[in-house]
CSV table of C-alpha atoms in Angstrom, one decimal:
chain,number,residue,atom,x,y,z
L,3,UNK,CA,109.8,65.4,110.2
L,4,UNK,CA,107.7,67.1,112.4
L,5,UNK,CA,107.9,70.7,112.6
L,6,UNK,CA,106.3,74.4,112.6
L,7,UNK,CA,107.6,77.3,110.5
L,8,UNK,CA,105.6,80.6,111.3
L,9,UNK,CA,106.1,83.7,109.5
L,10,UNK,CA,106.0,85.8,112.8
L,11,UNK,CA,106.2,85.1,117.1
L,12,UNK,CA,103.5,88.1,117.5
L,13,UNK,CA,100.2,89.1,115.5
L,14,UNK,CA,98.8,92.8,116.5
L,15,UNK,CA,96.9,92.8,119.9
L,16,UNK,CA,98.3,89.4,121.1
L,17,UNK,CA,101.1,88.0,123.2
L,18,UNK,CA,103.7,86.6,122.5
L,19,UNK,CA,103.3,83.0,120.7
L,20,UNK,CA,99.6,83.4,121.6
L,21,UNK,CA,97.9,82.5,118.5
L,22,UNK,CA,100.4,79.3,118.2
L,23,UNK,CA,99.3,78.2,122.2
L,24,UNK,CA,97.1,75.5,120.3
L,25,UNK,CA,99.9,74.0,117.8
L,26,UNK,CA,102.2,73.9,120.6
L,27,UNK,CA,100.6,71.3,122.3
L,28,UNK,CA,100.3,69.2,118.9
L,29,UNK,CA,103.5,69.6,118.4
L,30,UNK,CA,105.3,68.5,121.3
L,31,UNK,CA,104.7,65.8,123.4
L,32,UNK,CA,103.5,66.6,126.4
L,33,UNK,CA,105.2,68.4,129.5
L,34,UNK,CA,108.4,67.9,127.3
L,35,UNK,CA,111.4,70.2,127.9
L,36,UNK,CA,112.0,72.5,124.8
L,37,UNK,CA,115.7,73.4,123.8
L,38,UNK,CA,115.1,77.0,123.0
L,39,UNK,CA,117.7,78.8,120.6
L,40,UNK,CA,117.9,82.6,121.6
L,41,UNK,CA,120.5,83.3,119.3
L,42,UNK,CA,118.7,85.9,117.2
L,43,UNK,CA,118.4,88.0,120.4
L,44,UNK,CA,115.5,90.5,118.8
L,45,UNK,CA,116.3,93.7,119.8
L,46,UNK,CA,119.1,92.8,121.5
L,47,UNK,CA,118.0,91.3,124.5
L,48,UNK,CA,120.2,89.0,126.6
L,49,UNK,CA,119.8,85.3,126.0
L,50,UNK,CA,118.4,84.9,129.1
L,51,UNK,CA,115.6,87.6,129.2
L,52,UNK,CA,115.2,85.8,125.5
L,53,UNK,CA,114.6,82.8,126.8
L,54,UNK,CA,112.6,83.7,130.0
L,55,UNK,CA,110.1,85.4,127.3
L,56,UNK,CA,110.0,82.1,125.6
L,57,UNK,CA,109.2,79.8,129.1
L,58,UNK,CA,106.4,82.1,129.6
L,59,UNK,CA,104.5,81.5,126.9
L,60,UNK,CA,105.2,77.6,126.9
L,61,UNK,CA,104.1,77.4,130.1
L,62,UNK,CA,100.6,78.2,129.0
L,63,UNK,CA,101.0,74.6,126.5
L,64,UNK,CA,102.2,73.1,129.6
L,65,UNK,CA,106.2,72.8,128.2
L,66,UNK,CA,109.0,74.2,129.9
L,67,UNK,CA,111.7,75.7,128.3
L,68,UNK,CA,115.8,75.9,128.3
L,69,UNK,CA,117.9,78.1,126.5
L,70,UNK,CA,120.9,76.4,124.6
L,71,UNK,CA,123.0,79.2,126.2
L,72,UNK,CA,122.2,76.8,129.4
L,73,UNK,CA,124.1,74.1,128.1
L,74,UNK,CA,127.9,72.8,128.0
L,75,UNK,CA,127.6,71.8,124.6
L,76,UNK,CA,125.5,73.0,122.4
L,77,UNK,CA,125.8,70.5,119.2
L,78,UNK,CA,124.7,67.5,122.5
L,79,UNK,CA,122.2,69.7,123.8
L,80,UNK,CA,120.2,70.1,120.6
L,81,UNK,CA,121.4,66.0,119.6
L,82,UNK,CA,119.6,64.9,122.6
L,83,UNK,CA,116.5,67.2,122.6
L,84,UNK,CA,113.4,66.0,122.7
L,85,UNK,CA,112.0,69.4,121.1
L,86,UNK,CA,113.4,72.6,119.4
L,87,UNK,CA,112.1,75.8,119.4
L,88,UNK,CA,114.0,79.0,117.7
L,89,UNK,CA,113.0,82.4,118.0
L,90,UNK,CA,113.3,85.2,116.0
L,91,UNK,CA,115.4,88.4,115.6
L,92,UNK,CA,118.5,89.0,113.9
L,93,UNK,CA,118.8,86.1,110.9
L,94,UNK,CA,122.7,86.8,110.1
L,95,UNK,CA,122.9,86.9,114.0
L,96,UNK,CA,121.2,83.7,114.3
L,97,UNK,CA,123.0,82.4,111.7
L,98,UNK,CA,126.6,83.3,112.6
L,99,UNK,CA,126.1,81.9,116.0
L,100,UNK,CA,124.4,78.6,114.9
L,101,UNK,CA,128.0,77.8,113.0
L,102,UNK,CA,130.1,79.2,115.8
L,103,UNK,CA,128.5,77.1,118.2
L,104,UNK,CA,128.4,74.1,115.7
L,105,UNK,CA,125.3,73.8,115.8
L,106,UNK,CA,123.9,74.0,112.2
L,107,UNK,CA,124.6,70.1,111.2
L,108,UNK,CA,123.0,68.9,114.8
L,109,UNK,CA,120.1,70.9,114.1
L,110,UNK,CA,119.3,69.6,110.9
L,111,UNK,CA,120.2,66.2,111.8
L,112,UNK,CA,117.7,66.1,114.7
L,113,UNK,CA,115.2,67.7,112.8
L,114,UNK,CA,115.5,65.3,110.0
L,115,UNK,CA,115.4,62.5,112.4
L,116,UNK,CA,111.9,63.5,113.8
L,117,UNK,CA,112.5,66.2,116.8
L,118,UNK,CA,109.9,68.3,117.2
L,119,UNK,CA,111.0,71.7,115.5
L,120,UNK,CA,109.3,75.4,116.1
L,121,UNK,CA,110.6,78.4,114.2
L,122,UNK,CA,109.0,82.0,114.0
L,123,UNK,CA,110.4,84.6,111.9
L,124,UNK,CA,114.8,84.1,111.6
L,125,UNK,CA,114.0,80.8,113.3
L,126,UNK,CA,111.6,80.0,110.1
L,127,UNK,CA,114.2,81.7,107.7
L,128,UNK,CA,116.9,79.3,108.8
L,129,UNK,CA,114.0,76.4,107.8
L,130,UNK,CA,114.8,77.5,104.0
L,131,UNK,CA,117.9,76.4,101.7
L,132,UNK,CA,119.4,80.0,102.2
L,133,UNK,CA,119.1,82.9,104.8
L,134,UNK,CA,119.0,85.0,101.4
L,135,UNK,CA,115.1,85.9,101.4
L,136,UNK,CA,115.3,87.5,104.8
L,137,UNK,CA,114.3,90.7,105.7
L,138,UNK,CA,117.0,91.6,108.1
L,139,UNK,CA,119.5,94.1,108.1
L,140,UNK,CA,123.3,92.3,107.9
L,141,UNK,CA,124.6,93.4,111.5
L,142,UNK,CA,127.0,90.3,111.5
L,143,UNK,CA,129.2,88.5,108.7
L,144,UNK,CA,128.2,85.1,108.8
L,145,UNK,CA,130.3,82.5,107.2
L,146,UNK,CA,127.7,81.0,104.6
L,147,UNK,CA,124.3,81.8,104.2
L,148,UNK,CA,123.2,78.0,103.9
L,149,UNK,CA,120.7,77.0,106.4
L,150,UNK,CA,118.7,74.0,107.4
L,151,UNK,CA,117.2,73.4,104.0
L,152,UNK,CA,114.1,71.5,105.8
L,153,UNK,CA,112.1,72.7,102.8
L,154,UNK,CA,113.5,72.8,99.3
L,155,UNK,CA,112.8,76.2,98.6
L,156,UNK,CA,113.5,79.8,100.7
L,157,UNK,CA,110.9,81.4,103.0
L,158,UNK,CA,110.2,85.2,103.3
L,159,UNK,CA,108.5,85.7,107.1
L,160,UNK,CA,106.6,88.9,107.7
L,161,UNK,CA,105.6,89.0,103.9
L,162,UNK,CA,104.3,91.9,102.9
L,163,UNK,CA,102.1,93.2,100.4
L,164,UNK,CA,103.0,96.3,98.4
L,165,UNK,CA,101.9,99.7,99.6
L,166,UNK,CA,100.3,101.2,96.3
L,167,UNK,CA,99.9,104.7,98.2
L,168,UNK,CA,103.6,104.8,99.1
L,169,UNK,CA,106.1,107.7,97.4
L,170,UNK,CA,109.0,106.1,98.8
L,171,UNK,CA,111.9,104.5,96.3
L,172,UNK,CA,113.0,101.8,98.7
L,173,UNK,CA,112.4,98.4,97.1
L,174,UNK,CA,108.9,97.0,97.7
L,175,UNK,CA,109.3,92.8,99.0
L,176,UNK,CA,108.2,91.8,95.9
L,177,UNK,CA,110.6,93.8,93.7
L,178,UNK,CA,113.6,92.4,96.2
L,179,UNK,CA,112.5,88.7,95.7
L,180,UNK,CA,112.6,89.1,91.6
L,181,UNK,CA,116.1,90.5,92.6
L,182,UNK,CA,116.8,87.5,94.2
L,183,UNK,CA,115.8,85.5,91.9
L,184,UNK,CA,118.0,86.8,88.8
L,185,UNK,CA,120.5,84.9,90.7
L,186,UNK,CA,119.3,81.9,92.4
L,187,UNK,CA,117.0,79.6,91.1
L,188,UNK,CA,114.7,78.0,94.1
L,189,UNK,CA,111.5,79.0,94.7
L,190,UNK,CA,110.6,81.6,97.8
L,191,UNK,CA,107.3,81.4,99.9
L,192,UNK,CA,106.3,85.0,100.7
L,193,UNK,CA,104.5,84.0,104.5
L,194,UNK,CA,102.5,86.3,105.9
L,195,UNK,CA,101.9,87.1,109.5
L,196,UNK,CA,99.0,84.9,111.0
L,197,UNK,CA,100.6,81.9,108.5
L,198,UNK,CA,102.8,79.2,109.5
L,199,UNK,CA,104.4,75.6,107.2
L,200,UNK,CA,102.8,72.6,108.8
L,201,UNK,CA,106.1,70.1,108.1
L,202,UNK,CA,104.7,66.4,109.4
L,203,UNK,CA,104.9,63.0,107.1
L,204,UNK,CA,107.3,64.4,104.5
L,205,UNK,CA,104.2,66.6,103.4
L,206,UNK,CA,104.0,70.7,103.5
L,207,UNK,CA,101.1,72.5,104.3
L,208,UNK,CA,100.6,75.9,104.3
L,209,UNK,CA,98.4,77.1,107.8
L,210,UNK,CA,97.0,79.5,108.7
L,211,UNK,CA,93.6,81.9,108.0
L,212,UNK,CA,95.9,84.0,105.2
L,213,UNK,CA,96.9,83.3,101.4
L,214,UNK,CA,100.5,82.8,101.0
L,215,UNK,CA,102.6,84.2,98.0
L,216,UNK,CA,104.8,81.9,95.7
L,217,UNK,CA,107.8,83.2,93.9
L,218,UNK,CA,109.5,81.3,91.2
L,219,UNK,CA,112.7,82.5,88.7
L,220,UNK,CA,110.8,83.6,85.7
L,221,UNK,CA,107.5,83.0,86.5
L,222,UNK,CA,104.7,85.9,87.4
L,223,UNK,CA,103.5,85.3,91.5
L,224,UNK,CA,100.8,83.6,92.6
L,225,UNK,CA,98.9,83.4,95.7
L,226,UNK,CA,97.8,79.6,97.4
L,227,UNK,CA,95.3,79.2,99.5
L,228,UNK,CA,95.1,77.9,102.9
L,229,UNK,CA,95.5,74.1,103.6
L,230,UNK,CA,97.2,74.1,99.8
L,231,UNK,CA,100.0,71.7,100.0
L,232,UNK,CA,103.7,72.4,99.3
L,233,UNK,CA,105.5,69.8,99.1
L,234,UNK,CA,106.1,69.9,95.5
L,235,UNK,CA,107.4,73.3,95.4
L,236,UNK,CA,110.9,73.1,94.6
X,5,UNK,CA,138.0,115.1,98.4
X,6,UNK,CA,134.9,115.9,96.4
X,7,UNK,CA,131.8,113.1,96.3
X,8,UNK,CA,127.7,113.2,96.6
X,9,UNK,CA,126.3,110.7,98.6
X,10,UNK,CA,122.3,110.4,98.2
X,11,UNK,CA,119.8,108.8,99.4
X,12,UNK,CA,118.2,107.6,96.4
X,13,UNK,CA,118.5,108.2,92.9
X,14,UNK,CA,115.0,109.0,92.0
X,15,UNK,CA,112.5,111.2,94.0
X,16,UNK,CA,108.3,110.6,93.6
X,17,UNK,CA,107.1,111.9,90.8
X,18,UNK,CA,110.3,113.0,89.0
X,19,UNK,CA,112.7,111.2,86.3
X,20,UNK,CA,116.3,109.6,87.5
X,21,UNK,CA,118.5,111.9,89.0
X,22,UNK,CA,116.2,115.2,88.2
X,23,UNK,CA,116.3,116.6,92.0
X,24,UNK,CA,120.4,115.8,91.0
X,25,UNK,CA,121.2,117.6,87.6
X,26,UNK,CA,122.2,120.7,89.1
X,27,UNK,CA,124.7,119.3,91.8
X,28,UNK,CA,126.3,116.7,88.8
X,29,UNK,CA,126.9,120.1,87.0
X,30,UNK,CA,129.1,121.7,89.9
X,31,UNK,CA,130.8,118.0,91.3
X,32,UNK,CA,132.2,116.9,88.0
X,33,UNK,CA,134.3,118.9,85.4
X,34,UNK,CA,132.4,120.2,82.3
X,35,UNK,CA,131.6,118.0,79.4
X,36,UNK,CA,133.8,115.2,81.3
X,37,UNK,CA,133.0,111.1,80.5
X,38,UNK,CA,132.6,110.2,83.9
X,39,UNK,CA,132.9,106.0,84.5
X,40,UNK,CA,129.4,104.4,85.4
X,41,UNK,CA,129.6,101.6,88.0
X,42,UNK,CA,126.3,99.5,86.7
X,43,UNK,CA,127.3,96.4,89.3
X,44,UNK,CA,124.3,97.0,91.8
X,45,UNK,CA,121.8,95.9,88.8
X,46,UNK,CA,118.2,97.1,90.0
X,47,UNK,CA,115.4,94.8,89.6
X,48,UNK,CA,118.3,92.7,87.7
X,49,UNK,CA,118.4,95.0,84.8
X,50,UNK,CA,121.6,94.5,82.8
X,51,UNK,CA,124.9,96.6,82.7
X,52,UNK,CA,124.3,98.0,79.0
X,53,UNK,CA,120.5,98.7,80.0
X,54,UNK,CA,121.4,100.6,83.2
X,55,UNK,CA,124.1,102.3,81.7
X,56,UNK,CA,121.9,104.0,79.0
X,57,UNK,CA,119.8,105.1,82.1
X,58,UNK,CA,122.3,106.9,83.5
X,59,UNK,CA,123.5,108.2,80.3
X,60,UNK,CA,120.3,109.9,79.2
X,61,UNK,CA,120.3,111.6,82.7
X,62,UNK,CA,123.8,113.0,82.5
X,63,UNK,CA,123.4,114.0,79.3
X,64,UNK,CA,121.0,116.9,81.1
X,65,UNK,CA,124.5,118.2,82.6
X,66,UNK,CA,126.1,118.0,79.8
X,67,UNK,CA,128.2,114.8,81.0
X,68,UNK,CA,128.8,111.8,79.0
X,69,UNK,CA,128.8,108.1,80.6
X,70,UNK,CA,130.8,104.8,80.2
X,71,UNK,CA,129.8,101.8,81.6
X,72,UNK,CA,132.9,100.4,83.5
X,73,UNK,CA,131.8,96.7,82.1
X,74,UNK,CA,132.8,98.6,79.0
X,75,UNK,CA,136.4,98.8,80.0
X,76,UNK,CA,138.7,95.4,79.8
X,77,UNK,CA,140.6,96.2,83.0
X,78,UNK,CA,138.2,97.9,86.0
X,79,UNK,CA,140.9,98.6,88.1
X,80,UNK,CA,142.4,100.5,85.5
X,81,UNK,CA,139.3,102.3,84.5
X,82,UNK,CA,138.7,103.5,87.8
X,83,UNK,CA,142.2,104.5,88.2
X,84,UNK,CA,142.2,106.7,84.9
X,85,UNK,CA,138.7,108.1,85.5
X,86,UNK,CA,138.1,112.0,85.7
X,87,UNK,CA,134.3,111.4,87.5
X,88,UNK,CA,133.2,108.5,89.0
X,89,UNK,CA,129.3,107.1,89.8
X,90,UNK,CA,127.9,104.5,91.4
X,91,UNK,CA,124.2,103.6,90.8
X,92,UNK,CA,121.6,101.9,93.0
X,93,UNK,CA,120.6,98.2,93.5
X,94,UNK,CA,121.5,95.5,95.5
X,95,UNK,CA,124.1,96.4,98.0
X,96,UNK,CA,125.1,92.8,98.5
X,97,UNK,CA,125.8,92.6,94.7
X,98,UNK,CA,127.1,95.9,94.1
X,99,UNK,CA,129.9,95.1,97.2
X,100,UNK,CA,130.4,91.3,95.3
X,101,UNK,CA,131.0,92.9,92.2
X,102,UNK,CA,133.2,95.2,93.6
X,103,UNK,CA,135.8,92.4,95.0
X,104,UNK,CA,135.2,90.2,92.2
X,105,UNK,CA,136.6,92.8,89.6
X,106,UNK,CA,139.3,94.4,92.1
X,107,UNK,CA,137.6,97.5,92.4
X,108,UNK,CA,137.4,98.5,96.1
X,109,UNK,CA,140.4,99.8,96.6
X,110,UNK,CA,140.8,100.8,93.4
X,111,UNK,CA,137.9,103.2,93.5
X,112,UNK,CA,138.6,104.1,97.3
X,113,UNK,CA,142.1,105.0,96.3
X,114,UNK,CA,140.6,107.2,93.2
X,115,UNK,CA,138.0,108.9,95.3
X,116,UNK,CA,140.6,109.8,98.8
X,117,UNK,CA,143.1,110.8,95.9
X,118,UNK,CA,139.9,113.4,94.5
X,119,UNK,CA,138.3,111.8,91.6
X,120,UNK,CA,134.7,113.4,91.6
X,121,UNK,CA,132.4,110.8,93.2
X,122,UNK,CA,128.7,110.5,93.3
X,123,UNK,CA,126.2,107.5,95.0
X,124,UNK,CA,122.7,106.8,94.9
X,125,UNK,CA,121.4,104.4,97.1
X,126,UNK,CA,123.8,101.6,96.9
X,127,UNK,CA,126.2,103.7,95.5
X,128,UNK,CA,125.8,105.4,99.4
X,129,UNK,CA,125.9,102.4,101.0
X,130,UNK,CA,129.6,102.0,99.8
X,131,UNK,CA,130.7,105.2,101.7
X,132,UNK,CA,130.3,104.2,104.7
X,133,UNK,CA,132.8,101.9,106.7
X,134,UNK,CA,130.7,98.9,106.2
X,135,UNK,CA,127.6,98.1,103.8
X,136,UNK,CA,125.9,96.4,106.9
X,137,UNK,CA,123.3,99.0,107.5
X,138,UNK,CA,121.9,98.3,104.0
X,139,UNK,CA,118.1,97.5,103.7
X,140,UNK,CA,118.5,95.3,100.7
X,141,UNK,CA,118.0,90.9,101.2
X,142,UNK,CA,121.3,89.1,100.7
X,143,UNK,CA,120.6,87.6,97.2
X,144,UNK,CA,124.8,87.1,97.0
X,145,UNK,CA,127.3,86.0,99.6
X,146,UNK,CA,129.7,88.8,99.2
X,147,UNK,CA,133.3,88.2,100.3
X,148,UNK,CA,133.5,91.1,102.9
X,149,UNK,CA,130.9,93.8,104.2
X,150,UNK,CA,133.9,96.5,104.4
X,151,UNK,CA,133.2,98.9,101.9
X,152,UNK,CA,134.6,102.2,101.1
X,153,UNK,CA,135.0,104.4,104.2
X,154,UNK,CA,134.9,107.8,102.4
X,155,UNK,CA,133.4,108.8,105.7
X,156,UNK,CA,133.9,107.5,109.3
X,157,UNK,CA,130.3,106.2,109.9
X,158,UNK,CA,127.7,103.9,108.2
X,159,UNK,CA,124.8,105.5,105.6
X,160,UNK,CA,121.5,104.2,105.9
X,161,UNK,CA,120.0,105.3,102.9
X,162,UNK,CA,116.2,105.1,102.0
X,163,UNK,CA,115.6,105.9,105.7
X,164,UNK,CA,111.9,105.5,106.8
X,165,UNK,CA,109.9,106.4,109.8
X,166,UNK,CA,108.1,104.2,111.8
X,167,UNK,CA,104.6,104.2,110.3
X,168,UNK,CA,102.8,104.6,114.1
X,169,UNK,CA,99.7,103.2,112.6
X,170,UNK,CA,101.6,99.7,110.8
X,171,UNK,CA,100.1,96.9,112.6
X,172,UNK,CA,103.1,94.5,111.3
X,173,UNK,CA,105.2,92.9,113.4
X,174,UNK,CA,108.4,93.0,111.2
X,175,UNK,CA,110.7,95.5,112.4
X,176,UNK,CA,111.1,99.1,111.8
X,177,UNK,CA,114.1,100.6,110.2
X,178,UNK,CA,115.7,102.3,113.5
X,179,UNK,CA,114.7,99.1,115.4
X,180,UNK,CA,117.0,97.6,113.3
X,181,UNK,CA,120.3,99.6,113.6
X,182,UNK,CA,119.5,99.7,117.5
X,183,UNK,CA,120.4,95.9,116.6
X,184,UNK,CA,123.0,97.1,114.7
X,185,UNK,CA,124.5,99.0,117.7
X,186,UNK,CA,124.6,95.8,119.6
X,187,UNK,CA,127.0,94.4,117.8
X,188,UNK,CA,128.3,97.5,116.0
X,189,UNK,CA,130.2,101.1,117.4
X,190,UNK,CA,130.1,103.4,114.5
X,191,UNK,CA,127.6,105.6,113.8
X,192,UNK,CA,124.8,105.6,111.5
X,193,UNK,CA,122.9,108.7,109.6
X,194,UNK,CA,120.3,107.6,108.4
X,195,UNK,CA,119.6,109.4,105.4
X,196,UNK,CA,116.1,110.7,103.9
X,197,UNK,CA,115.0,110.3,100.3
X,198,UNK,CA,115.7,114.0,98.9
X,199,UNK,CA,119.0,114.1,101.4
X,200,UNK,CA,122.7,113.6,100.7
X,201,UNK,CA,126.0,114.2,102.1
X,202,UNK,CA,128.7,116.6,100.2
X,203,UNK,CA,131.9,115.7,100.8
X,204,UNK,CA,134.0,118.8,100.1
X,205,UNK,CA,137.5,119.6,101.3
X,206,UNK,CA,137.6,117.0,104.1
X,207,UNK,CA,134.3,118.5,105.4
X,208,UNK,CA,130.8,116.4,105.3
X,209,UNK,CA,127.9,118.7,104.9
X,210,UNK,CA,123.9,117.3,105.0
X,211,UNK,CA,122.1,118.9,102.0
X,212,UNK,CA,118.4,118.5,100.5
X,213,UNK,CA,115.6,120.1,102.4
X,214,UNK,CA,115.2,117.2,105.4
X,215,UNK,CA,116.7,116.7,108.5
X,216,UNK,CA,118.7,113.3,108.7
X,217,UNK,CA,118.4,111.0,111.9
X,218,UNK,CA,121.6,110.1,113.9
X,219,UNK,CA,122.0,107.1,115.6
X,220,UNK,CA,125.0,106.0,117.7
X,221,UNK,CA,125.2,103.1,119.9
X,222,UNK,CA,123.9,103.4,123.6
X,223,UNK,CA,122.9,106.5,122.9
X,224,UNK,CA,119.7,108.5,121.9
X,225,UNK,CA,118.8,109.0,118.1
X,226,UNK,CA,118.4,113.0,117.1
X,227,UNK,CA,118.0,114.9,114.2
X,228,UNK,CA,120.1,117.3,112.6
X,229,UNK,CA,119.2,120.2,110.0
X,230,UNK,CA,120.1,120.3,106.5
X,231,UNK,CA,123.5,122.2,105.9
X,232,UNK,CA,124.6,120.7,109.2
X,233,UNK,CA,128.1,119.5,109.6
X,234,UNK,CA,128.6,115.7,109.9
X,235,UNK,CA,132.5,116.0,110.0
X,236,UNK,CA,133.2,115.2,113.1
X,237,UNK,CA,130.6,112.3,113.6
X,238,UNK,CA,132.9,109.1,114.4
């Protein structure tokens, strides 16, 4: 397996995929063409304005892009990639299109089998056993909330700390993720923006200038550092 | 018709309900044992500890409680009861519960028939057509998102402004029903902490001190001033 889960697309003051330019190239091989799955469509946006975003920044790595929307069938398309790359957006979007388009199995398939695999934000969340630790509001009625599982825990992208000057009564992350686990029992990475899952030899490592949080059913939180490995999370 | 729907339960600085105890007085009859639906479990507290909770705040209105996991039959309970209230949670659980116990239309029934009705939070969520404007992680795969429909939009509860200064990239709360509205036709209000909706002789009224925010799909958001009529928002 050989693959990128970053918590977010776009840090403050950058473009879009900027800070990721330089794994890009590591990941893929070179001048390869990039199935891109725009199915999250973040704010919207028309799969093709999704995926023209998407081209632009690859370019800049050398790779060109095409959207799966460009293809006949889907489940092939993604079978006979020679590199993956899903954006972010709506998770129970991306998720309820993924299984309409049968396209969930082929995806894991390939990315078990060694094709290259990018995800940033819903496109990381998928990379988890369960869409459950997302952040995103459920605009769609998926029919499961099983994803790739290419990691034997769940991932929380966009992490965020609690605000201990805040008056509001919403749930802070971490009180949501204690939620979630008085129900399900695998662990949840809380990844912060600027941090990414390095997934290559079987081994997980966590990337990245940032701390990442760990969440575990009855345990307190802790933070790991940089370059920690993860692979024995589970 | 006679319900409260509220944004949250609890305000900054104040116990459970306070800002509440004088509305519970004038929405249920006096001295009355109004049914406690405990499903939406915050922080995965359990039914009898939640219960007591609300208890020791109705008590201040001279209301008792009973926990509706108190009852053997639900559906029953919730048929029979002379006030009904919801508490706050997890939406996604809350709306499980609901099915799993054969509540839903058992309670929607009660409350269109004129059982006395007050939400917080979750409990809000309900009122609206769907519970997919909620802003809690799905930590349960809930067998529909319909919900109650006691008025002919969705509720945001909890609703936050964008912080203009937040340099995370995760979205903000109206970026996310503009998603919403891709997908989605009915309205949203999006509904301040300190702000709820009386529903009163087939009219819907905002109350509290704030304005709420409006949002309706390909249109603009506004805001509307408290004691502003929501009736005819569809």
């Amino acid at each position: 397996m050989k693959a990128i889960l970053a918590s977010t697309s776009t840090l403050h003051d950058q473009e879009y995929l900027e800070y990721l330019i330089p794994e890009l190239s590591k990941l893929y091989e070179p001048s390869s063409e990039v199935v891109f799955v725009p199915y999250a469509r973040p704010g919207g946006i028309s799969h093709d304005d999704y995926t023209k975003l998407a081209a632009s920044a690859f370019e800049k790595a050398g790779l060109k892009i095409k959207g799966l929307h460009q293809f006949k069938n889907a489940a092939e398309a993604i079978k006979n990639a020679s590199g993956i790359f899903t954006g972010g957006g709506n998770t129970f979007l991306l998720v309820s299109e993924l299984y309409r388009n049968k396209v969930m199995q082929a995806l894991r398939d390939a990315v078990l089998n060694g094709t290259p695999y990018l995800g940033t934000s819903a496109g990381t969340n998928i990379g988890g056993l369960t869409m459950q630790t997302t952040n995103d509001m459920p605009i769609i009625y998926p029919p499961s909330f099983k994803t790739l599982g290419l990691v034997p825990f769940n991932i929380n992208p966009h992490y965020l700390d609690p605000d201990a000057n805040s008056t509001h009564k919403g749930e802070t992350r971490e009180t949501r993720i204690k939620e979630f686990h008085r129900l399900n029992s695998q662990p949840v990475v809380g990844l912060r923006e600027g941090s990414w899952l390095e997934l290559s030899d079987n081994k997980i490592t966590l990337k990245g200038s940032l701390t990442a949080r760990i969440f575990q059913a009855e345990k307190v939180p802790f933070e790991v550092e940089t370059e920690s490995s993860l692979t024995d999370l589970n």
